[in-house]
N, C-alpha and C. Protein backbone atom coordinates (compact mmCIF):
# COMPACT_ATOMS: atom_id res chain seq x y z
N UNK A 1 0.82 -1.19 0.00
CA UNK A 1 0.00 0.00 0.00
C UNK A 1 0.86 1.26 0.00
N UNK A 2 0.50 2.35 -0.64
CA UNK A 2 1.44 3.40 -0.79
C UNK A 2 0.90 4.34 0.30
N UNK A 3 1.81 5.23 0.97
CA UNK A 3 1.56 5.60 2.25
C UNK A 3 0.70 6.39 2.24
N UNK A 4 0.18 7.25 1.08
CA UNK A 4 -0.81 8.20 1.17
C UNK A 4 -2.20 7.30 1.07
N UNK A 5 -2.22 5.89 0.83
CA UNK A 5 -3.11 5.19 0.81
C UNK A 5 -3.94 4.83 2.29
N UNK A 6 -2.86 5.04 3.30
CA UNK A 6 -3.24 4.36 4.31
C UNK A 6 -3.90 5.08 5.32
N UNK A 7 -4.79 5.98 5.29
CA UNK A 7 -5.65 7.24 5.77
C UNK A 7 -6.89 6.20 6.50
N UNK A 8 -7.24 4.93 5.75
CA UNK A 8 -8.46 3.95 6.40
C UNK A 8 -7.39 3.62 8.07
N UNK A 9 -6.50 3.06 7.28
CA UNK A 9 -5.94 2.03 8.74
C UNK A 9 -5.06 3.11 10.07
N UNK A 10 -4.41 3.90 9.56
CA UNK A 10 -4.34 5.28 9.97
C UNK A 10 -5.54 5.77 11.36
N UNK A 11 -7.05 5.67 10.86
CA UNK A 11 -7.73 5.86 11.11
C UNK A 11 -8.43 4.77 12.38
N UNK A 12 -8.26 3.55 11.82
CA UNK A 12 -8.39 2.78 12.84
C UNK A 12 -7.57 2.70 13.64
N UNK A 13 -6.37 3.09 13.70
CA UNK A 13 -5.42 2.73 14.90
C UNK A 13 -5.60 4.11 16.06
N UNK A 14 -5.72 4.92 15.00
CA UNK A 14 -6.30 6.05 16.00
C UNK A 14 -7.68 5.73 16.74
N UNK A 15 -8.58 4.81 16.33
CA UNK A 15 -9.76 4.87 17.11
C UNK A 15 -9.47 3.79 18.16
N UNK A 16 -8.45 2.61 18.09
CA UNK A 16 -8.45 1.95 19.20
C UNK A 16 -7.45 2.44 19.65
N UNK A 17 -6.45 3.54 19.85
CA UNK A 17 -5.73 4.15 20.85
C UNK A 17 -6.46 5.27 21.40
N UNK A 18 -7.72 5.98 21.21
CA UNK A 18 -8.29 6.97 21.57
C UNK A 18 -8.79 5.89 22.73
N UNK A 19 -9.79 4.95 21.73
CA UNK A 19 -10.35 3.89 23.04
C UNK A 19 -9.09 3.93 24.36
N UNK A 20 -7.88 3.49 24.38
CA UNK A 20 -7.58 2.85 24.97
C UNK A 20 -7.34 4.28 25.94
N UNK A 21 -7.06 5.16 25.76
CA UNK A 21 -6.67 6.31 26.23
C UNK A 21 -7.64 7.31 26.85
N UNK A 22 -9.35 7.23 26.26
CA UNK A 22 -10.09 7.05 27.38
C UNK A 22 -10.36 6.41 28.64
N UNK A 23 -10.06 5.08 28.55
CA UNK A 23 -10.01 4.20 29.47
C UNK A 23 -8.97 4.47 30.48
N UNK A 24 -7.81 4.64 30.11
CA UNK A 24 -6.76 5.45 31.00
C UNK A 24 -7.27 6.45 31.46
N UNK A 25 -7.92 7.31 30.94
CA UNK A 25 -8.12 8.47 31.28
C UNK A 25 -8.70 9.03 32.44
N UNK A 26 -9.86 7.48 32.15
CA UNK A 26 -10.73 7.33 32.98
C UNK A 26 -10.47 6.72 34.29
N UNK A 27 -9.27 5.97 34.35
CA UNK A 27 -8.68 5.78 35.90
C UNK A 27 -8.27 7.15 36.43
N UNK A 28 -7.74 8.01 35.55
CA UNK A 28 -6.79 9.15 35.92
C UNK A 28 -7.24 9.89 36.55
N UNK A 29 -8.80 9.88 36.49
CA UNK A 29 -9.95 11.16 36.83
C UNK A 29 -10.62 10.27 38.54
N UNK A 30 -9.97 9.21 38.63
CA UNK A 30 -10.39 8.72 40.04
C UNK A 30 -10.39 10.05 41.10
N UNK A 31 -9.12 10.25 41.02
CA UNK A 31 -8.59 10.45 42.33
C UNK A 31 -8.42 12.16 41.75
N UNK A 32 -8.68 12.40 40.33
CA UNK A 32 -7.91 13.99 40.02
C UNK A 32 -9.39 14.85 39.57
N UNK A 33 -9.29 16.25 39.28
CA UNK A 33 -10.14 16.76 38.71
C UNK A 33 -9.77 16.77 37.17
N UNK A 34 -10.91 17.04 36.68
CA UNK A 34 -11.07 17.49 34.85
C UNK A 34 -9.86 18.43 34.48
N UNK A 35 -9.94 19.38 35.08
CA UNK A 35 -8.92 20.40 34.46
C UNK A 35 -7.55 20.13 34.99
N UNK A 36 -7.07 19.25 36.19
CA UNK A 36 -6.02 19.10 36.21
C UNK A 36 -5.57 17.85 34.87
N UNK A 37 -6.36 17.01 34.72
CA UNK A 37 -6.08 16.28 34.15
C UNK A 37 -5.79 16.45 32.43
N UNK A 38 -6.89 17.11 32.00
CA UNK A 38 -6.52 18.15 31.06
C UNK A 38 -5.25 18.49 30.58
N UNK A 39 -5.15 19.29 31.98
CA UNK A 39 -3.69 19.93 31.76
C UNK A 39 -2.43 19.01 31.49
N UNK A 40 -2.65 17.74 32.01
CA UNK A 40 -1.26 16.98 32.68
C UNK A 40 -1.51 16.23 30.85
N UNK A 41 -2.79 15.89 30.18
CA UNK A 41 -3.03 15.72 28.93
C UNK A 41 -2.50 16.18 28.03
N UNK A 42 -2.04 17.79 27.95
CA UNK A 42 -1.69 18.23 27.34
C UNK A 42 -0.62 18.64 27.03
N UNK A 43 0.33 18.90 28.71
CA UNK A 43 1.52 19.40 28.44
C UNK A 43 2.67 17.70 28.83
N UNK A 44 2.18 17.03 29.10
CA UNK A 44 3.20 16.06 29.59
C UNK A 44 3.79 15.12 28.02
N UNK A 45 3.12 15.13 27.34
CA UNK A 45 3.29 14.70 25.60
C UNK A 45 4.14 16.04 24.72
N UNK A 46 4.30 17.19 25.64
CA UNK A 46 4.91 18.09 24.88
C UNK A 46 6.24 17.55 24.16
N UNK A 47 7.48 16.93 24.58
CA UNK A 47 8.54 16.88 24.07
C UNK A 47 8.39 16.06 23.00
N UNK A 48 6.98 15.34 23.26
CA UNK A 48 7.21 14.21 21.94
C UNK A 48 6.56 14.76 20.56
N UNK A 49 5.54 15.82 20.86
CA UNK A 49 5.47 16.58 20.29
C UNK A 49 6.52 17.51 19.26
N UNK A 50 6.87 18.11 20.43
CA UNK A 50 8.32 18.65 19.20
C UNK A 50 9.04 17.86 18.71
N UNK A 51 9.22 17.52 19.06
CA UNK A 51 10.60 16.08 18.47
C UNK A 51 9.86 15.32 17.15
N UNK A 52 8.67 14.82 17.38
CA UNK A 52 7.95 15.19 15.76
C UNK A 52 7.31 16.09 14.95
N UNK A 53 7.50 17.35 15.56
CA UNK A 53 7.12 19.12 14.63
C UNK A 53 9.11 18.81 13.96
N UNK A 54 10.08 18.95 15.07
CA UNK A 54 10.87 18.85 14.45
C UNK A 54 11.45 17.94 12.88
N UNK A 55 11.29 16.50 13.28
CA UNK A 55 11.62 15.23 12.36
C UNK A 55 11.06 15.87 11.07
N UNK A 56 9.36 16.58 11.06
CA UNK A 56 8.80 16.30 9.62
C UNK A 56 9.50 18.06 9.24
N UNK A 57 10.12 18.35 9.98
CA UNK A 57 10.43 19.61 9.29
C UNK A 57 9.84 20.92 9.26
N UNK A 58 11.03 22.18 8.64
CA UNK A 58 9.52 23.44 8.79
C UNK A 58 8.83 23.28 7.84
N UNK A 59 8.06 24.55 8.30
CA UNK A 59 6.47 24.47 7.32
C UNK A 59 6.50 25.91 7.36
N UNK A 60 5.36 26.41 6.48
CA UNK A 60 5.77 27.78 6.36
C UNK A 60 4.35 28.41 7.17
N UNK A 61 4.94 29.45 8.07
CA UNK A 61 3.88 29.78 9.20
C UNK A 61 3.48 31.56 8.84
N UNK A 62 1.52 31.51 8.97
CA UNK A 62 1.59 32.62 8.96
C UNK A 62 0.31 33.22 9.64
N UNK A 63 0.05 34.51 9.95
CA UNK A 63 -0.85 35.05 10.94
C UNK A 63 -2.27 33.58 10.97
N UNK A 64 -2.48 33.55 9.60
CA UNK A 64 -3.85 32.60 9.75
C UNK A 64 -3.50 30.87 10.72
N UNK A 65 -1.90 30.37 10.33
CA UNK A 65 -1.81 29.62 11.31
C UNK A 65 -2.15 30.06 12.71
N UNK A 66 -1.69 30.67 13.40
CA UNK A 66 -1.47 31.09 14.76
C UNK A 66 -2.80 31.51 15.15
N UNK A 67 -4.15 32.27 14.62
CA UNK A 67 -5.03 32.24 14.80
C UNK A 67 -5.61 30.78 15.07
N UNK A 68 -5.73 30.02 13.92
CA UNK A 68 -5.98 28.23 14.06
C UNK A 68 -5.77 27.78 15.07
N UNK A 69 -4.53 28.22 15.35
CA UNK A 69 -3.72 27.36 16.40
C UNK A 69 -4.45 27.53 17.53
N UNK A 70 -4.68 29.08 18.37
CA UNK A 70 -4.71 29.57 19.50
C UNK A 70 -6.11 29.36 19.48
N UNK A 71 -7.07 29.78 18.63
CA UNK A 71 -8.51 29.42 18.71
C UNK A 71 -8.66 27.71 18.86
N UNK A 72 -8.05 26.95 17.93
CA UNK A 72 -8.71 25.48 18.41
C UNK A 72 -7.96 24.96 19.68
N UNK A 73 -6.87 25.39 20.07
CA UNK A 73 -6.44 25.15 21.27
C UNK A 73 -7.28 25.66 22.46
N UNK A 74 -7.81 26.63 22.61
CA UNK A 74 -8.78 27.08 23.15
C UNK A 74 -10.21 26.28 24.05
N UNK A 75 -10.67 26.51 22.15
CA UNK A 75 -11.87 25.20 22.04
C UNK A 75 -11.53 23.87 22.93
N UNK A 76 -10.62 23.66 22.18
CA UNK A 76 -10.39 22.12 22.40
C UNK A 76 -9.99 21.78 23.61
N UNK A 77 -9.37 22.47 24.43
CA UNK A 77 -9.17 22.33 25.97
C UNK A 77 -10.52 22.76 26.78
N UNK A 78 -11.30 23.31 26.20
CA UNK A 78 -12.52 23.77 26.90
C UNK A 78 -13.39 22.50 26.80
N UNK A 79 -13.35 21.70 25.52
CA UNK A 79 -13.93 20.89 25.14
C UNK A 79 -13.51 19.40 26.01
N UNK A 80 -12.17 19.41 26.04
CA UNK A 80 -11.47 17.98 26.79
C UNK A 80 -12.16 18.20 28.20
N UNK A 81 -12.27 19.36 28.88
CA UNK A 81 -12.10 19.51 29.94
C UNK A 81 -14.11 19.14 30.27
N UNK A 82 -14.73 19.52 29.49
CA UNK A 82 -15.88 19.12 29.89
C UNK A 82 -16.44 17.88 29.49
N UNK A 83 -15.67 16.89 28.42
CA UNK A 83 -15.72 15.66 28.25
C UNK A 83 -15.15 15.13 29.25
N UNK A 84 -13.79 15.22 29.95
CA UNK A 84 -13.72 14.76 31.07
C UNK A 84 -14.02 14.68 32.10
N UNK A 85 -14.91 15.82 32.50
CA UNK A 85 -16.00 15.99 33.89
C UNK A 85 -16.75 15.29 32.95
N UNK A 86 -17.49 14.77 32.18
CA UNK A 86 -18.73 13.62 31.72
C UNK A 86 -18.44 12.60 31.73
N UNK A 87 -16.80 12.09 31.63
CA UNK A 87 -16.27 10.87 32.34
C UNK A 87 -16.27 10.51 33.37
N UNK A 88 -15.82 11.83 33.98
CA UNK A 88 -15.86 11.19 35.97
C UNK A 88 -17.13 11.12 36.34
N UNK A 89 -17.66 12.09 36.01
CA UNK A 89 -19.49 11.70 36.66
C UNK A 89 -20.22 10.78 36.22
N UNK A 90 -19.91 10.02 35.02
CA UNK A 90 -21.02 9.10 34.48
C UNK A 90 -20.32 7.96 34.13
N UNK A 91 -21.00 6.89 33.44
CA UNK A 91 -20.46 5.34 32.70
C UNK A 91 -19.63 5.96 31.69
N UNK A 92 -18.28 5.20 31.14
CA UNK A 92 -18.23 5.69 30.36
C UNK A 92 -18.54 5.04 28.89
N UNK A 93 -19.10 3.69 29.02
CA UNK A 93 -19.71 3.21 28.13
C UNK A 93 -21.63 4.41 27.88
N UNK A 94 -21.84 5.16 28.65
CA UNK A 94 -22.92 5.75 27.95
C UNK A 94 -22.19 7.49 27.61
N UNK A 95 -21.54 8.02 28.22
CA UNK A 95 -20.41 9.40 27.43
C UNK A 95 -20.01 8.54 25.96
N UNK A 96 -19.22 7.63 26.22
CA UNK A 96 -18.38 7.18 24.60
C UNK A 96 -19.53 7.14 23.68
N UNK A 97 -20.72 6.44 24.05
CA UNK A 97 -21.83 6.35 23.03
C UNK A 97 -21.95 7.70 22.38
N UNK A 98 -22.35 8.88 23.35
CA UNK A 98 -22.83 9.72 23.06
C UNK A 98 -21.63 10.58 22.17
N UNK A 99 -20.32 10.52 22.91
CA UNK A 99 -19.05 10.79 21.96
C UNK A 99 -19.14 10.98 20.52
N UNK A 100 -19.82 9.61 19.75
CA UNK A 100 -20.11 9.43 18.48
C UNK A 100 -20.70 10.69 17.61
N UNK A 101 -20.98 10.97 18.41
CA UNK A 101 -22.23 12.45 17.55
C UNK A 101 -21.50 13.48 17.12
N UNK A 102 -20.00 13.41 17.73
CA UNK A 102 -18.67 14.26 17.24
C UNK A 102 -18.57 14.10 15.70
N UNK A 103 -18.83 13.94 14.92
CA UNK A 103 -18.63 12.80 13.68
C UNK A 103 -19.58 13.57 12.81
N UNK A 104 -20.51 13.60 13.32
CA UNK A 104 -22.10 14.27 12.88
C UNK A 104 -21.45 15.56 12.60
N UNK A 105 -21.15 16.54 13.82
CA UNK A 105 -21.31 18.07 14.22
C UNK A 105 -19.72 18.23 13.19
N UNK A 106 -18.54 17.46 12.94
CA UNK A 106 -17.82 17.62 12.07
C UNK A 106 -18.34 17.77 11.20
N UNK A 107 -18.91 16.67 10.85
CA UNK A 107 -19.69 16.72 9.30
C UNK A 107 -19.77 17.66 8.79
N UNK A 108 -20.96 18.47 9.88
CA UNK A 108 -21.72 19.78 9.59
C UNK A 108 -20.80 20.81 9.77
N UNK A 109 -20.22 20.93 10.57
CA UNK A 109 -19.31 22.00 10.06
C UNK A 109 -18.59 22.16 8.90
N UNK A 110 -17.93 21.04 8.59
CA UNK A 110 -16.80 21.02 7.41
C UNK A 110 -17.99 21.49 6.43
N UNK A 111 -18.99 20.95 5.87
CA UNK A 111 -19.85 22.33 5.32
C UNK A 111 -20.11 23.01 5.32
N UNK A 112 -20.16 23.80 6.19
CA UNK A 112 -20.24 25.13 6.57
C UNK A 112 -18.72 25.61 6.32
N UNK A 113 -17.51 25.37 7.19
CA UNK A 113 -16.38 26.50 6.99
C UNK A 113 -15.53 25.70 6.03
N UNK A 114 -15.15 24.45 5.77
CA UNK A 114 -14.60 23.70 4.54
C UNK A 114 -15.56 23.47 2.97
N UNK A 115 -16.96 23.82 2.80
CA UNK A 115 -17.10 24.05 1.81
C UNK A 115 -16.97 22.66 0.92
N UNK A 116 -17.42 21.37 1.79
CA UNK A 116 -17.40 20.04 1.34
C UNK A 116 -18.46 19.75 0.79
N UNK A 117 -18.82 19.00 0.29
CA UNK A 117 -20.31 18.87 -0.57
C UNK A 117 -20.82 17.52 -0.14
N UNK A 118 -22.21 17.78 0.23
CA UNK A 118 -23.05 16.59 0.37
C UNK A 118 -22.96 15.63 -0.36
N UNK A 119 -22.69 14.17 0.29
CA UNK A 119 -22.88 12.84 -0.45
C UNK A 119 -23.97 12.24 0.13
N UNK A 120 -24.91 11.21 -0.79
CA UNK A 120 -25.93 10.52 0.15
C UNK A 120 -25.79 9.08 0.96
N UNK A 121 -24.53 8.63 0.52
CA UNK A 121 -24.15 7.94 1.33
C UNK A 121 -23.08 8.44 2.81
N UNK A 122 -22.77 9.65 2.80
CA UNK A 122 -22.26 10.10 3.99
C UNK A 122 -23.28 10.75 4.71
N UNK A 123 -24.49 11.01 4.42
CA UNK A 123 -25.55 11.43 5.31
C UNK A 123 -26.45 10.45 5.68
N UNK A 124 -26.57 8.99 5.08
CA UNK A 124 -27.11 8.10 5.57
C UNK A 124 -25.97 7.56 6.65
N UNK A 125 -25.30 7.23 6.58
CA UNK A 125 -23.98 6.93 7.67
C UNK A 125 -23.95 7.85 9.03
N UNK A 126 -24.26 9.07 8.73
CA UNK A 126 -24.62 9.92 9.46
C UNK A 126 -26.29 9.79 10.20
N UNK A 127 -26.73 9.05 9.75
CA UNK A 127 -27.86 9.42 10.19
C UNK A 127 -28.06 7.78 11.18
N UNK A 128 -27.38 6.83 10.23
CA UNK A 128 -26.90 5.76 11.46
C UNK A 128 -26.16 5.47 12.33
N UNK A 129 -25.25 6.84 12.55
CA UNK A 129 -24.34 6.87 13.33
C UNK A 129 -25.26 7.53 14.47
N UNK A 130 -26.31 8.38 14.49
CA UNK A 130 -27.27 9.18 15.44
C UNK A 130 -28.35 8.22 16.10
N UNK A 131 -28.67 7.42 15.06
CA UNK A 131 -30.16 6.37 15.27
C UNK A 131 -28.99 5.70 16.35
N UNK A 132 -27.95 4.98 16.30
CA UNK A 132 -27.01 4.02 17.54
C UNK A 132 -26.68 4.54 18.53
N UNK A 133 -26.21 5.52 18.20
CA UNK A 133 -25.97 6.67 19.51
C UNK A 133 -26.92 6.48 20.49
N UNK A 134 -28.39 7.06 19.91
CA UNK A 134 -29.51 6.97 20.50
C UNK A 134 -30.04 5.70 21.53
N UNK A 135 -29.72 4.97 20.37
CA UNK A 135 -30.49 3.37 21.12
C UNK A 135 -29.47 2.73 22.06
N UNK A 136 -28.07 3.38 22.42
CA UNK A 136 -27.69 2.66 23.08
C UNK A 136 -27.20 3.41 24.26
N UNK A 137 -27.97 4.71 24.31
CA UNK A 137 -28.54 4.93 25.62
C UNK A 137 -30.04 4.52 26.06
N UNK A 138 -30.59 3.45 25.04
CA UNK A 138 -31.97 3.52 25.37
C UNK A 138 -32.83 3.03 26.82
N UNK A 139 -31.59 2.09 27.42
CA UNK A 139 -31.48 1.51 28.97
C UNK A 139 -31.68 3.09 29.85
N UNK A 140 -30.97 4.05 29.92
CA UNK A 140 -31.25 5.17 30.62
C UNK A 140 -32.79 5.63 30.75
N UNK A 141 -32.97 5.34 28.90
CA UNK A 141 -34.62 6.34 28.77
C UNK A 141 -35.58 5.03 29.37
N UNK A 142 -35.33 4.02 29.79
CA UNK A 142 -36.58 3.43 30.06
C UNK A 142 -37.12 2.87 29.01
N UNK A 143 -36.24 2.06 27.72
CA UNK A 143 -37.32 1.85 26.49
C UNK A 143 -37.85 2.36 26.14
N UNK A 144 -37.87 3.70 26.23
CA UNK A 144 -38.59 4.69 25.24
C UNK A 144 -38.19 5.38 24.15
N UNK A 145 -38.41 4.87 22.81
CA UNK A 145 -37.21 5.32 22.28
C UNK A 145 -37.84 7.19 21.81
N UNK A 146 -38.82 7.17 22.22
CA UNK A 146 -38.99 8.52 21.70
C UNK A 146 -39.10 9.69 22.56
N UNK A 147 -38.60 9.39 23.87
CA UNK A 147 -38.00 10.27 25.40
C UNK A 147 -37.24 10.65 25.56
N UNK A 148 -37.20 12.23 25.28
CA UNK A 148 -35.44 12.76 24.95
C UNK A 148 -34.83 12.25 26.46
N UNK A 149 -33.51 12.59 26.31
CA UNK A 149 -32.00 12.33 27.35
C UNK A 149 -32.32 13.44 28.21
């Protein structure tokens, strides 16, 4: 397989190390809070970080990077930090379910600010990725499948 090919398997290895790294995560938050943990998430992977910004080399940087940067860093720590208070307080077999819907709200964005174009097989996928989500919190709702969360 030629390496730009491998974006599928790529993809799966990232989803069972995310798995596995929730699950860690989720011991981590025993004994700690959300935002410390967060934090220790974010900066304790720093060197390995650079050490691969370094390996692949520069890149050419400019105001619109650094905006990117500082805004989704932002987000995204605001975002870890309240996914991880939904870890410590709840199962995390019913958070991970609900996790899935990340997938969806990409979707929809990347149409909106990426300017991607509707397929009907990525909106049916989408729309079975929401119907599972759903039903497998359906133990919470009491068998009801039509009782919001």
């Amino acid at each position: 397989l030629n390496y730009r090919d491998m974006w599928f398997w790529w993809s799966i290895l990232a989803s069972i190390l995310s798995a596995l790294v929730i699950a860690l995560t989720k011991k981590a938050l025993a004994d700690s809070g959300a935002s410390l943990v967060t934090w220790a998430l974010f900066s304790l992977n720093t060197p390995l970080r650079v050490l691969i910004a370094f390996k692949n080399g520069p890149t050419q940087v400019n105001y619109i990077f650094f905006l990117g940067a500082i805004a989704s860093s932002v987000v995204f720590s605001i975002a870890k930090t309240l996914r991880l208070s939904g870890i410590k307080q709840g199962l995390l077999s019913k958070i991970s379910s609900l996790s899935t819907l990340s997938v969806v709200f990409a979707y929809l964005l990347a149409l909106v600010f990426l300017s991607e174009n509707v397929q009907l097989l990525e909106i049916i996928g989408l729309i079975l990725i929401t119907i599972g989500a759903y039903i497998l919190n359906l133990e919470k709702l009491g068998k009801d499948f039509f009782k919001t969360f």
